[in-house]
PDB file of C-alpha atoms in Angstrom:
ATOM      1  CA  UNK A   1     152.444  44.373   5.593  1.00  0.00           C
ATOM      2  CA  UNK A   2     151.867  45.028   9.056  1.00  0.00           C
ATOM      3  CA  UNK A   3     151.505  49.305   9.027  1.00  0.00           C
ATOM      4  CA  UNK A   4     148.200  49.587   7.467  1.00  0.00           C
ATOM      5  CA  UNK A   5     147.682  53.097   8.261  1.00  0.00           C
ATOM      6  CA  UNK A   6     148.524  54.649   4.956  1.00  0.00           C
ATOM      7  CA  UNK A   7     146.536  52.277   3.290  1.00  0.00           C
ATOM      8  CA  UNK A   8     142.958  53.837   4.173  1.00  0.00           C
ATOM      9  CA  UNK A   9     143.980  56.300   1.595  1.00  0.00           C
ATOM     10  CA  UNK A  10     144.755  53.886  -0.991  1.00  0.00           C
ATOM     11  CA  UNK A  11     141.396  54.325  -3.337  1.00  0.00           C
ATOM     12  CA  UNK A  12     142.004  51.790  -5.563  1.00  0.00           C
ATOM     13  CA  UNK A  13     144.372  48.991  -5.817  1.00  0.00           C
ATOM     14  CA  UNK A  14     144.572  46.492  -8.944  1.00  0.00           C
ATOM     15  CA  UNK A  15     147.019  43.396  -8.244  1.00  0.00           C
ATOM     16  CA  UNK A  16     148.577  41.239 -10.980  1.00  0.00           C
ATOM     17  CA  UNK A  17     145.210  41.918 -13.694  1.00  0.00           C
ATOM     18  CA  UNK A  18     145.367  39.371 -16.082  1.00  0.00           C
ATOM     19  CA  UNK A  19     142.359  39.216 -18.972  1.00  0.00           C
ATOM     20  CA  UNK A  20     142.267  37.547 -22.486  1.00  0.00           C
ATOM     21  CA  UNK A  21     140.280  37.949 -25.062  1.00  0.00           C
ATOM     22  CA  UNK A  22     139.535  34.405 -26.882  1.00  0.00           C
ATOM     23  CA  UNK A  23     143.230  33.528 -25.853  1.00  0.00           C
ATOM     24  CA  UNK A  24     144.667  36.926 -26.535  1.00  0.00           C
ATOM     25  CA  UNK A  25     145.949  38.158 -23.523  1.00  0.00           C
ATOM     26  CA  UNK A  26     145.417  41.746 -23.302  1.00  0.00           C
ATOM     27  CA  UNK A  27     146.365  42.593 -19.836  1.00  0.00           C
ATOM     28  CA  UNK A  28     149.556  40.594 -18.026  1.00  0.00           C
ATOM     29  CA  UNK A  29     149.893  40.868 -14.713  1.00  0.00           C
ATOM     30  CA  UNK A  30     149.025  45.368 -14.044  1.00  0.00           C
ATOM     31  CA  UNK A  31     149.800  46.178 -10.727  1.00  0.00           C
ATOM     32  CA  UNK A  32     148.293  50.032 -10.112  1.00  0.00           C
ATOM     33  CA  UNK A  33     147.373  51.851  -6.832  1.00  0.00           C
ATOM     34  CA  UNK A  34     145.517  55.257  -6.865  1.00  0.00           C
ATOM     35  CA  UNK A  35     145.604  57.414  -3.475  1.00  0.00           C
ATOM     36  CA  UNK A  36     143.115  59.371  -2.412  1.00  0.00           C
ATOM     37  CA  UNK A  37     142.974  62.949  -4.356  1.00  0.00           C
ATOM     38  CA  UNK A  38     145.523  61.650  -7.322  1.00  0.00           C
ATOM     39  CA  UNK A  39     144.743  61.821 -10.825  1.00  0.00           C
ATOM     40  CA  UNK A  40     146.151  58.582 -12.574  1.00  0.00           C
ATOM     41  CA  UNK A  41     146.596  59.021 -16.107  1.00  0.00           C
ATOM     42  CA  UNK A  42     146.879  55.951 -18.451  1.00  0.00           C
ATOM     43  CA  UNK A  43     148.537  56.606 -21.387  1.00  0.00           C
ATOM     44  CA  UNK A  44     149.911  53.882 -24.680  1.00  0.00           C
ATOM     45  CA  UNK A  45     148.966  53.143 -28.225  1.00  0.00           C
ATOM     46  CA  UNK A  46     145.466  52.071 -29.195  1.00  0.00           C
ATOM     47  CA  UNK A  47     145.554  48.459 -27.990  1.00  0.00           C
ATOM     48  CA  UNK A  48     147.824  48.641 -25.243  1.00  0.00           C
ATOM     49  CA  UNK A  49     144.834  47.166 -22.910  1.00  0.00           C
ATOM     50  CA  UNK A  50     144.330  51.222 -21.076  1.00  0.00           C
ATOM     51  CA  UNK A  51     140.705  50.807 -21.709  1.00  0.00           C
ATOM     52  CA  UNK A  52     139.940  47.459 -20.921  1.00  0.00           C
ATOM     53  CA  UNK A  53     141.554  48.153 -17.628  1.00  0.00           C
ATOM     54  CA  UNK A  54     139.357  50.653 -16.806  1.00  0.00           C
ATOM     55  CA  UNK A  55     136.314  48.935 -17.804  1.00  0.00           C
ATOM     56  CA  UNK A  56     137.432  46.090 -15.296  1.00  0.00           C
ATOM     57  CA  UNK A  57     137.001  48.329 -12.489  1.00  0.00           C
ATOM     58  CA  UNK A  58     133.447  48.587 -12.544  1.00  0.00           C
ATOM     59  CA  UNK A  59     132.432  45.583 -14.320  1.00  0.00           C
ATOM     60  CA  UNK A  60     132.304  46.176 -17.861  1.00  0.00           C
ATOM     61  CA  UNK A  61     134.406  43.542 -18.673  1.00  0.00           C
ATOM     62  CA  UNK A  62     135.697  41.025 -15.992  1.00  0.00           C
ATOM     63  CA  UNK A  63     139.017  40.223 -15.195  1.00  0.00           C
ATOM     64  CA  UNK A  64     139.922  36.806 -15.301  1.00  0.00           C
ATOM     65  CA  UNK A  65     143.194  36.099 -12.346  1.00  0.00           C
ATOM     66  CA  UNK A  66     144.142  39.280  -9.879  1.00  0.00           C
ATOM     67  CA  UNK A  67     142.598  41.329  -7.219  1.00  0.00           C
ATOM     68  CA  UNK A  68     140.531  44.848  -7.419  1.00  0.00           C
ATOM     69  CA  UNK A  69     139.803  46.809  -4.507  1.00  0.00           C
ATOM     70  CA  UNK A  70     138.116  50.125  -3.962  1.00  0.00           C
ATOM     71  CA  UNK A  71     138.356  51.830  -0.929  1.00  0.00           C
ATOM     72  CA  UNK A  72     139.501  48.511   1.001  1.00  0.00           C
ATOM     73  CA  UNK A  73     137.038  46.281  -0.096  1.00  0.00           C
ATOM     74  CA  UNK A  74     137.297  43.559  -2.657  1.00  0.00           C
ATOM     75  CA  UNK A  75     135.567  44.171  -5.717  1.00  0.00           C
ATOM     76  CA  UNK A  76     137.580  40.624  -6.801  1.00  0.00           C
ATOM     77  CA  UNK A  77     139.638  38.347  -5.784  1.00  0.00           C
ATOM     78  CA  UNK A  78     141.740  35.961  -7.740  1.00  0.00           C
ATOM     79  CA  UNK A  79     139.402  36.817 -10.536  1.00  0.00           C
ATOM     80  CA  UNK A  80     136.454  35.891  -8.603  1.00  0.00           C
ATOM     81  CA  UNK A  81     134.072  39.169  -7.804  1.00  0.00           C
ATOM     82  CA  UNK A  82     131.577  39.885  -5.439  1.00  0.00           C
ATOM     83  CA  UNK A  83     128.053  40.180  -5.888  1.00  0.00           C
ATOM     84  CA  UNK A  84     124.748  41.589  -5.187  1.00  0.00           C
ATOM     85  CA  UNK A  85     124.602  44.422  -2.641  1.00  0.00           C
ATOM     86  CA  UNK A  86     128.101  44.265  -1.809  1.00  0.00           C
ATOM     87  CA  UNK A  87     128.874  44.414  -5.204  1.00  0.00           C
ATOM     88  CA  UNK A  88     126.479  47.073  -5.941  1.00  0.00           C
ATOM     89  CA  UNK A  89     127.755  49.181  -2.545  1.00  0.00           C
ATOM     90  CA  UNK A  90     131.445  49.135  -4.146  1.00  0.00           C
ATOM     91  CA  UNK A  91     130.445  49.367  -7.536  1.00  0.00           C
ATOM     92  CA  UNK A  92     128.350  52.913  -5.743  1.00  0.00           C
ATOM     93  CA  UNK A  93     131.503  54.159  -5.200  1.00  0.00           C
ATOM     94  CA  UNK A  94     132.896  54.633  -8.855  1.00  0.00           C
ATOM     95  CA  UNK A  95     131.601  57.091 -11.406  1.00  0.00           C
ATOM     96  CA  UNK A  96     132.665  56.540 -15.357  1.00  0.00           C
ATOM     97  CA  UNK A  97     132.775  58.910 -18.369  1.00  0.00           C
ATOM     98  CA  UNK A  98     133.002  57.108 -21.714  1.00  0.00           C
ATOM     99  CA  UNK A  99     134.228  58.146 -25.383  1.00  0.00           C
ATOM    100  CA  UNK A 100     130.520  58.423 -26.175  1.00  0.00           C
ATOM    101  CA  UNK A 101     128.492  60.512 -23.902  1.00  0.00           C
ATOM    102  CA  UNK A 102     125.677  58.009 -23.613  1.00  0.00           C
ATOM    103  CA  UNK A 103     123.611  60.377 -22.479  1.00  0.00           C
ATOM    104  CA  UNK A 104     119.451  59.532 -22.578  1.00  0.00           C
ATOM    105  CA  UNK A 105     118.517  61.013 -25.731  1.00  0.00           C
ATOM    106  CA  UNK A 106     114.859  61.817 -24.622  1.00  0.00           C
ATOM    107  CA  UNK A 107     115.682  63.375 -21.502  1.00  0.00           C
ATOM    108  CA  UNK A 108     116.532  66.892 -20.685  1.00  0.00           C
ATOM    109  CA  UNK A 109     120.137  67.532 -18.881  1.00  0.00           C
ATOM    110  CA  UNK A 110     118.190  68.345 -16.152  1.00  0.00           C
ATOM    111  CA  UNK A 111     116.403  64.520 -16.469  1.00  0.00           C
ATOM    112  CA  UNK A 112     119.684  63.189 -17.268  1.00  0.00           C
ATOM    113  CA  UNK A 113     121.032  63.752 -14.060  1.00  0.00           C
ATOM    114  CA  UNK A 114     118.263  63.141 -11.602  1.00  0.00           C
ATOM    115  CA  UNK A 115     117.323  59.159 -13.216  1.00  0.00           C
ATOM    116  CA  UNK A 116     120.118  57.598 -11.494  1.00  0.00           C
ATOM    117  CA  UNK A 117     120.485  59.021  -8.286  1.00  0.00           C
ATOM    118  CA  UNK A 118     116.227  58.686  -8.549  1.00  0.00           C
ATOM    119  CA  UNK A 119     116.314  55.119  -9.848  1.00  0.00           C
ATOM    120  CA  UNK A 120     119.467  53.436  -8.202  1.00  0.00           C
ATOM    121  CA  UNK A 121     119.299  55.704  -4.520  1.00  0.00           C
ATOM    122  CA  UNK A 122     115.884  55.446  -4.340  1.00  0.00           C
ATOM    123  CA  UNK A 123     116.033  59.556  -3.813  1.00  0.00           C
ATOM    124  CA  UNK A 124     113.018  61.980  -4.611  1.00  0.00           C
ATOM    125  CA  UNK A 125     113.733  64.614  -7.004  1.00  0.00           C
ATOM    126  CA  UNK A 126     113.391  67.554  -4.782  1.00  0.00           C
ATOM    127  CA  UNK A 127     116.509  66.023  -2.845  1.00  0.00           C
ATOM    128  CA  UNK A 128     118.431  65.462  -6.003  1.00  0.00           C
ATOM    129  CA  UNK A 129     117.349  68.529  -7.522  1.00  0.00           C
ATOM    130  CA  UNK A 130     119.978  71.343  -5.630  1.00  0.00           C
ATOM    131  CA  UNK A 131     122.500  69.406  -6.332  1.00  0.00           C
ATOM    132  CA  UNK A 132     121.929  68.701  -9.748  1.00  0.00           C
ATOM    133  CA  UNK A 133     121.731  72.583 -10.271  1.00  0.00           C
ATOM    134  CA  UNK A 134     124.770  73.057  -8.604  1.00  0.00           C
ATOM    135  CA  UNK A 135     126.913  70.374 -10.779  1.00  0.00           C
ATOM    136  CA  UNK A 136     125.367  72.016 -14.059  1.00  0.00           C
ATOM    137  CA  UNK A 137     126.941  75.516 -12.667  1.00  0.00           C
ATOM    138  CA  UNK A 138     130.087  73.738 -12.148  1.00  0.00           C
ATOM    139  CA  UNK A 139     130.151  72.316 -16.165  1.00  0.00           C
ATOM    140  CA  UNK A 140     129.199  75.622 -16.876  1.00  0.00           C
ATOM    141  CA  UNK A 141     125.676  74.339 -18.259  1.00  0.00           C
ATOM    142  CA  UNK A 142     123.443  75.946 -15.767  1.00  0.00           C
ATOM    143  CA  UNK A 143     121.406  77.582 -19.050  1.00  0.00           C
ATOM    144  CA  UNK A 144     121.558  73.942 -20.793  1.00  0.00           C
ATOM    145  CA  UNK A 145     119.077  72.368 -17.913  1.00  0.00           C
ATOM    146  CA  UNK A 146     116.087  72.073 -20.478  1.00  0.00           C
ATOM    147  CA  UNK A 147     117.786  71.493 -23.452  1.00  0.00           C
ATOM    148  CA  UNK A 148     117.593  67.692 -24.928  1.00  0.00           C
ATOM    149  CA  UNK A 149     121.136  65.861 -25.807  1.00  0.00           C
ATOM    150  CA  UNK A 150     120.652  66.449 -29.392  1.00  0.00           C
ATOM    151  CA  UNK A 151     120.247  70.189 -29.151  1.00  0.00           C
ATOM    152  CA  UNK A 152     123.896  70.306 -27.444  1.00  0.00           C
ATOM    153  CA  UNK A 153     127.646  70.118 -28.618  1.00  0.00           C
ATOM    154  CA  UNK A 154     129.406  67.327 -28.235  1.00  0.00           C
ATOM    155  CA  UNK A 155     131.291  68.665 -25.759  1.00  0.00           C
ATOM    156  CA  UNK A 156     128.437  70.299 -23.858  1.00  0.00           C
ATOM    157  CA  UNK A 157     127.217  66.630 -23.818  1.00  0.00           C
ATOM    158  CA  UNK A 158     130.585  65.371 -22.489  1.00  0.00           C
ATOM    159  CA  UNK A 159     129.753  67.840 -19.522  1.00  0.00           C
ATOM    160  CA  UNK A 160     126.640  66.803 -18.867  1.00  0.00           C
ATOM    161  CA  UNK A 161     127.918  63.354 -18.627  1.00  0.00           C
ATOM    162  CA  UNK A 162     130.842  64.264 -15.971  1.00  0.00           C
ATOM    163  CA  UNK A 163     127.936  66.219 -14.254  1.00  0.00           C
ATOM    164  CA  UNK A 164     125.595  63.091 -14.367  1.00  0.00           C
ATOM    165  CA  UNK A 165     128.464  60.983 -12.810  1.00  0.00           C
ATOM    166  CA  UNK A 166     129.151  63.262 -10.436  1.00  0.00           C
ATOM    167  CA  UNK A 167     125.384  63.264  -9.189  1.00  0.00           C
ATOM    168  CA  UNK A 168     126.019  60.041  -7.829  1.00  0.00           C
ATOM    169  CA  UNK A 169     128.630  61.007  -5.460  1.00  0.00           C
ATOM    170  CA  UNK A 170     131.165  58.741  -6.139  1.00  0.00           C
ATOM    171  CA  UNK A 171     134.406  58.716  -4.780  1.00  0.00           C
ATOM    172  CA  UNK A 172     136.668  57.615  -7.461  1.00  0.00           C
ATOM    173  CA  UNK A 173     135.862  59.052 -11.484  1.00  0.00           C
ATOM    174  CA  UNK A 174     136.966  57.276 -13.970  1.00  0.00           C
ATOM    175  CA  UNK A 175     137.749  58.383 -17.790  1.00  0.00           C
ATOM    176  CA  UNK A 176     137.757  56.592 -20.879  1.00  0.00           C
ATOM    177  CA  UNK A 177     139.197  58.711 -23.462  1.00  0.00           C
ATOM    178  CA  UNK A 178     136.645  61.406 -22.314  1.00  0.00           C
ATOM    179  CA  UNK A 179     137.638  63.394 -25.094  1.00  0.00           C
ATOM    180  CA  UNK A 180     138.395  61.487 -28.207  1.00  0.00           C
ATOM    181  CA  UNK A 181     135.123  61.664 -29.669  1.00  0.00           C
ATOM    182  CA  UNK A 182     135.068  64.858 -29.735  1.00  0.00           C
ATOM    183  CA  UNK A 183     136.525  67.843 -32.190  1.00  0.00           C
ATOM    184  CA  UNK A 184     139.860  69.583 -30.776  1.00  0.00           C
ATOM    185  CA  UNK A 185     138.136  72.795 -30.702  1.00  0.00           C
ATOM    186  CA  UNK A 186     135.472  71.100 -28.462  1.00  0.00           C
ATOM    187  CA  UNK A 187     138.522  69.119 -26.421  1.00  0.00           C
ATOM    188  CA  UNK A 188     139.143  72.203 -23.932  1.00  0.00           C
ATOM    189  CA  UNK A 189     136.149  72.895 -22.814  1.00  0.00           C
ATOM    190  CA  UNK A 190     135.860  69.194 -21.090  1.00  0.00           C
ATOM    191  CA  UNK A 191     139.946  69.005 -20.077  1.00  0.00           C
ATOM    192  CA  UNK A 192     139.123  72.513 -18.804  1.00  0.00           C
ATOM    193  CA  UNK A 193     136.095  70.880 -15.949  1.00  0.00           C
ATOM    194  CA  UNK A 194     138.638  67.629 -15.198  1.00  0.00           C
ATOM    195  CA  UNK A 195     141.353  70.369 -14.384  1.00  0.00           C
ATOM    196  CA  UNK A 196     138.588  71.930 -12.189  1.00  0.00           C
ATOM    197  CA  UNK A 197     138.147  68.608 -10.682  1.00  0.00           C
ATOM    198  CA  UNK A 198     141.686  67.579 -10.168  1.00  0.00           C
ATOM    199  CA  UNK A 199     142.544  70.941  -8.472  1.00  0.00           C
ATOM    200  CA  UNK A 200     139.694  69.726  -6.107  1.00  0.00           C
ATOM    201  CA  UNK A 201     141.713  66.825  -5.890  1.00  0.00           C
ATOM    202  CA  UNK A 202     139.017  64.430  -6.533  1.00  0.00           C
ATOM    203  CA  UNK A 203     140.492  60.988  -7.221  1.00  0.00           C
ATOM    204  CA  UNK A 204     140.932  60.524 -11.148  1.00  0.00           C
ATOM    205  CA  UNK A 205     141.468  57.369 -13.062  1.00  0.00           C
ATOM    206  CA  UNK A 206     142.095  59.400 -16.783  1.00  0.00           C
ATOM    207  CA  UNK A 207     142.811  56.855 -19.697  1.00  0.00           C
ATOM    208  CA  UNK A 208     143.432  60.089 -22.277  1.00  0.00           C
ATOM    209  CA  UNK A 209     145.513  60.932 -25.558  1.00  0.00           C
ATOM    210  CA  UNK A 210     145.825  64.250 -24.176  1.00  0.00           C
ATOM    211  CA  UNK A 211     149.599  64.764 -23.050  1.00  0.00           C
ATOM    212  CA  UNK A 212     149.403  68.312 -22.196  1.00  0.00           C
ATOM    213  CA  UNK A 213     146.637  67.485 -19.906  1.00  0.00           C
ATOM    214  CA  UNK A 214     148.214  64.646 -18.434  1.00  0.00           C
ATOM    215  CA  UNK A 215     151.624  66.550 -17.919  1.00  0.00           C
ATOM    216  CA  UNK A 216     149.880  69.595 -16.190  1.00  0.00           C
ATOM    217  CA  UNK A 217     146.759  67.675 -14.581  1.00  0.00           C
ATOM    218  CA  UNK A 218     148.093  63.983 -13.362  1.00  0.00           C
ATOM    219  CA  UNK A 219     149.788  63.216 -10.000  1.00  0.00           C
ATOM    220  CA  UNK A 220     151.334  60.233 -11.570  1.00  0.00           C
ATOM    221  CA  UNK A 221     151.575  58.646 -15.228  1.00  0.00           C
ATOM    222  CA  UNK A 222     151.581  54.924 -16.771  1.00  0.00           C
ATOM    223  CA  UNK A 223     152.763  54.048 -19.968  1.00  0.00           C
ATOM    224  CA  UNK A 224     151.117  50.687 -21.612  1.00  0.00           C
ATOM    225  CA  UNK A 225     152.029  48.934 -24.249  1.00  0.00           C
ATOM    226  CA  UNK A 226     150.991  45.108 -25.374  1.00  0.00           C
ATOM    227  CA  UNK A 227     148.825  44.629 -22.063  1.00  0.00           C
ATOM    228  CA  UNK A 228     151.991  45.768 -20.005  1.00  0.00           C
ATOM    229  CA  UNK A 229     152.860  48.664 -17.327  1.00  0.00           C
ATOM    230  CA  UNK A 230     156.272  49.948 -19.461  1.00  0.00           C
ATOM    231  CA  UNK A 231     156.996  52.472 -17.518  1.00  0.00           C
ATOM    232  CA  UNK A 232     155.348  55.045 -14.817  1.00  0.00           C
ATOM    233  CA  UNK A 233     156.429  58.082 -12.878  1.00  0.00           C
ATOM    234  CA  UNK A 234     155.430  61.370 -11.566  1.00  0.00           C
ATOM    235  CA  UNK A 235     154.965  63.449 -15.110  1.00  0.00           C
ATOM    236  CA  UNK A 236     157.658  65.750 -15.032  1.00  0.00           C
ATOM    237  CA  UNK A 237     159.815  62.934 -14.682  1.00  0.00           C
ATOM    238  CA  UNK A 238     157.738  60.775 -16.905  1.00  0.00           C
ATOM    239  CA  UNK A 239     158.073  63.510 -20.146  1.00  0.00           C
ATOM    240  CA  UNK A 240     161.251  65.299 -19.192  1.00  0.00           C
ATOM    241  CA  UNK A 241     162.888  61.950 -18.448  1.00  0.00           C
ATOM    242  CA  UNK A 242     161.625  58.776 -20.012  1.00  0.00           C
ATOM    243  CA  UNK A 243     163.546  56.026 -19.160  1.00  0.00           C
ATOM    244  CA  UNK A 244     162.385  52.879 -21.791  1.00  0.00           C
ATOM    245  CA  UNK A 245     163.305  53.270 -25.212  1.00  0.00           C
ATOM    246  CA  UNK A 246     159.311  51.924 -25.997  1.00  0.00           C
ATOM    247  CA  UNK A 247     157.833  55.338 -23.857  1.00  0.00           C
ATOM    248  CA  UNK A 248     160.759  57.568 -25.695  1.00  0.00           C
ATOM    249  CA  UNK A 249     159.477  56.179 -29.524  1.00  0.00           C
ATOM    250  CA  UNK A 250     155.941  56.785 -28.008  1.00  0.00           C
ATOM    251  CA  UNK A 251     156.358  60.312 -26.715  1.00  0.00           C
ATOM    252  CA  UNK A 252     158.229  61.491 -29.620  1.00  0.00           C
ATOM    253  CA  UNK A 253     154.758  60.602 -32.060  1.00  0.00           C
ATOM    254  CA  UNK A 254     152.788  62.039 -29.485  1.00  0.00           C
ATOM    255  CA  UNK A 255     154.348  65.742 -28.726  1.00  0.00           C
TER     256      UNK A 255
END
């Protein structure tokens, strides 16, 4: 307890999560830590409690005994979490990408990404502006600026959304099955900008179906099942090597 020096690269720490959902428990006791510049993928079958774990990072749904911390600072604390402006300044520090791309539907992309960095920041376009540009290069959407959601793919949309998170600078992205809304042909195009991101090593919180990517892409891998951590490893291990016979049956229906 006492050497605290590796800890100031610990981005995100989750201790003994508990949440139930009118007495189901969904999440028993998850214990995950994310360092800065890994990519954490969260893998299990639908109702393993992946998603609601993520969504208990930044509020979405509240946890209800453990502790959360981002970058140090208590988000919660034995289920109790902070609020107002210190809420708001750790809350800042996350940036989320959901199934749908809940994108404003009469904005532009361009309009998209300015409103929050405009509305929450307080900043004037012209400040937001260059860097909006510059994330729609980076999604490969730089022609897309004036187009409206509806005149887009879906997984031109799904970039715009990982480019409108990204406008806010956060520190820590988080995915919610970024791509299972989307058509497989569509699929690569957004695993294709998280690689990009990942080999930046930006710090990645990934709940995904997507094996491949999490094999090639992910520093380190959890298996859940029934609001549990089964098992978790780096992924070569993790695929090559599964230990519980619950991951095994898992992986085989997956690859």
């Amino acid at each position: 307890m006492g050497n605290t020096r590796p800890d100031s690269n610990v981005m995100l720490r989750m201790t003994d999560i508990r949440k139930s959902f009118s007495g189901n428990e969904v999440l028993k006791g998850i214990d995950i830590e994310v360092r800065k510049g890994e990519l954490l993928a969260i893998i299990g079958p639908s109702g393993s409690g992946k998603s609601t774990l993520l969504r208990c990072v930044n509020m979405l749904e509240t946890i209800d005994d453990g502790s959360i911390s981002i970058e140090g600072e208590f988000l919660a604390d034995k289920g109790v979490y902070a609020t107002g402006d210190k809420a708001r300044r750790i809350l800042g520090c996350t940036g989320m990408v959901f199934q749908q791309f809940n994108l404003f539907p009469h904005m532009t992309v361009m309009e998209n990404l300015l409103e929050a960095p405009m509305q929450v920041k307080g900043m004037k376009r012209k400040e937001i502006q260059p860097l909006a540009e510059e994330l729609l290069a980076k999604v490969g959407l730089s022609d897309r600026a004036d187009y409206y959601p509806s005149q887009l793919s879906g997984g031109q949309q799904q970039r715009v959304a990982i480019a409108r998170a990204l406008a806010m600078k956060p520190d820590i992205m988080l995915f919610d099955e970024p791509t299972s809304a989307l058509d497989p042909e569509l699929t690569g195009e957004v695993l294709k900008t998280m690689r990009e991101l990942a080999e930046e090593h930006m710090t990645m919180v990934v709940v995904t179906h997507e094996m491949a990517f999490a094999r090639e892409a992910a520093s380190k891998v959890i298996f859940m099942a029934d609001g549990n951590i089964v098992e978790q490893g780096k992924p070569e291990e993790f695929f090559e090597h599964p230990r519980e016979e619950r991951t095994k049956a898992f992986l085989r229906n997956m690859l």
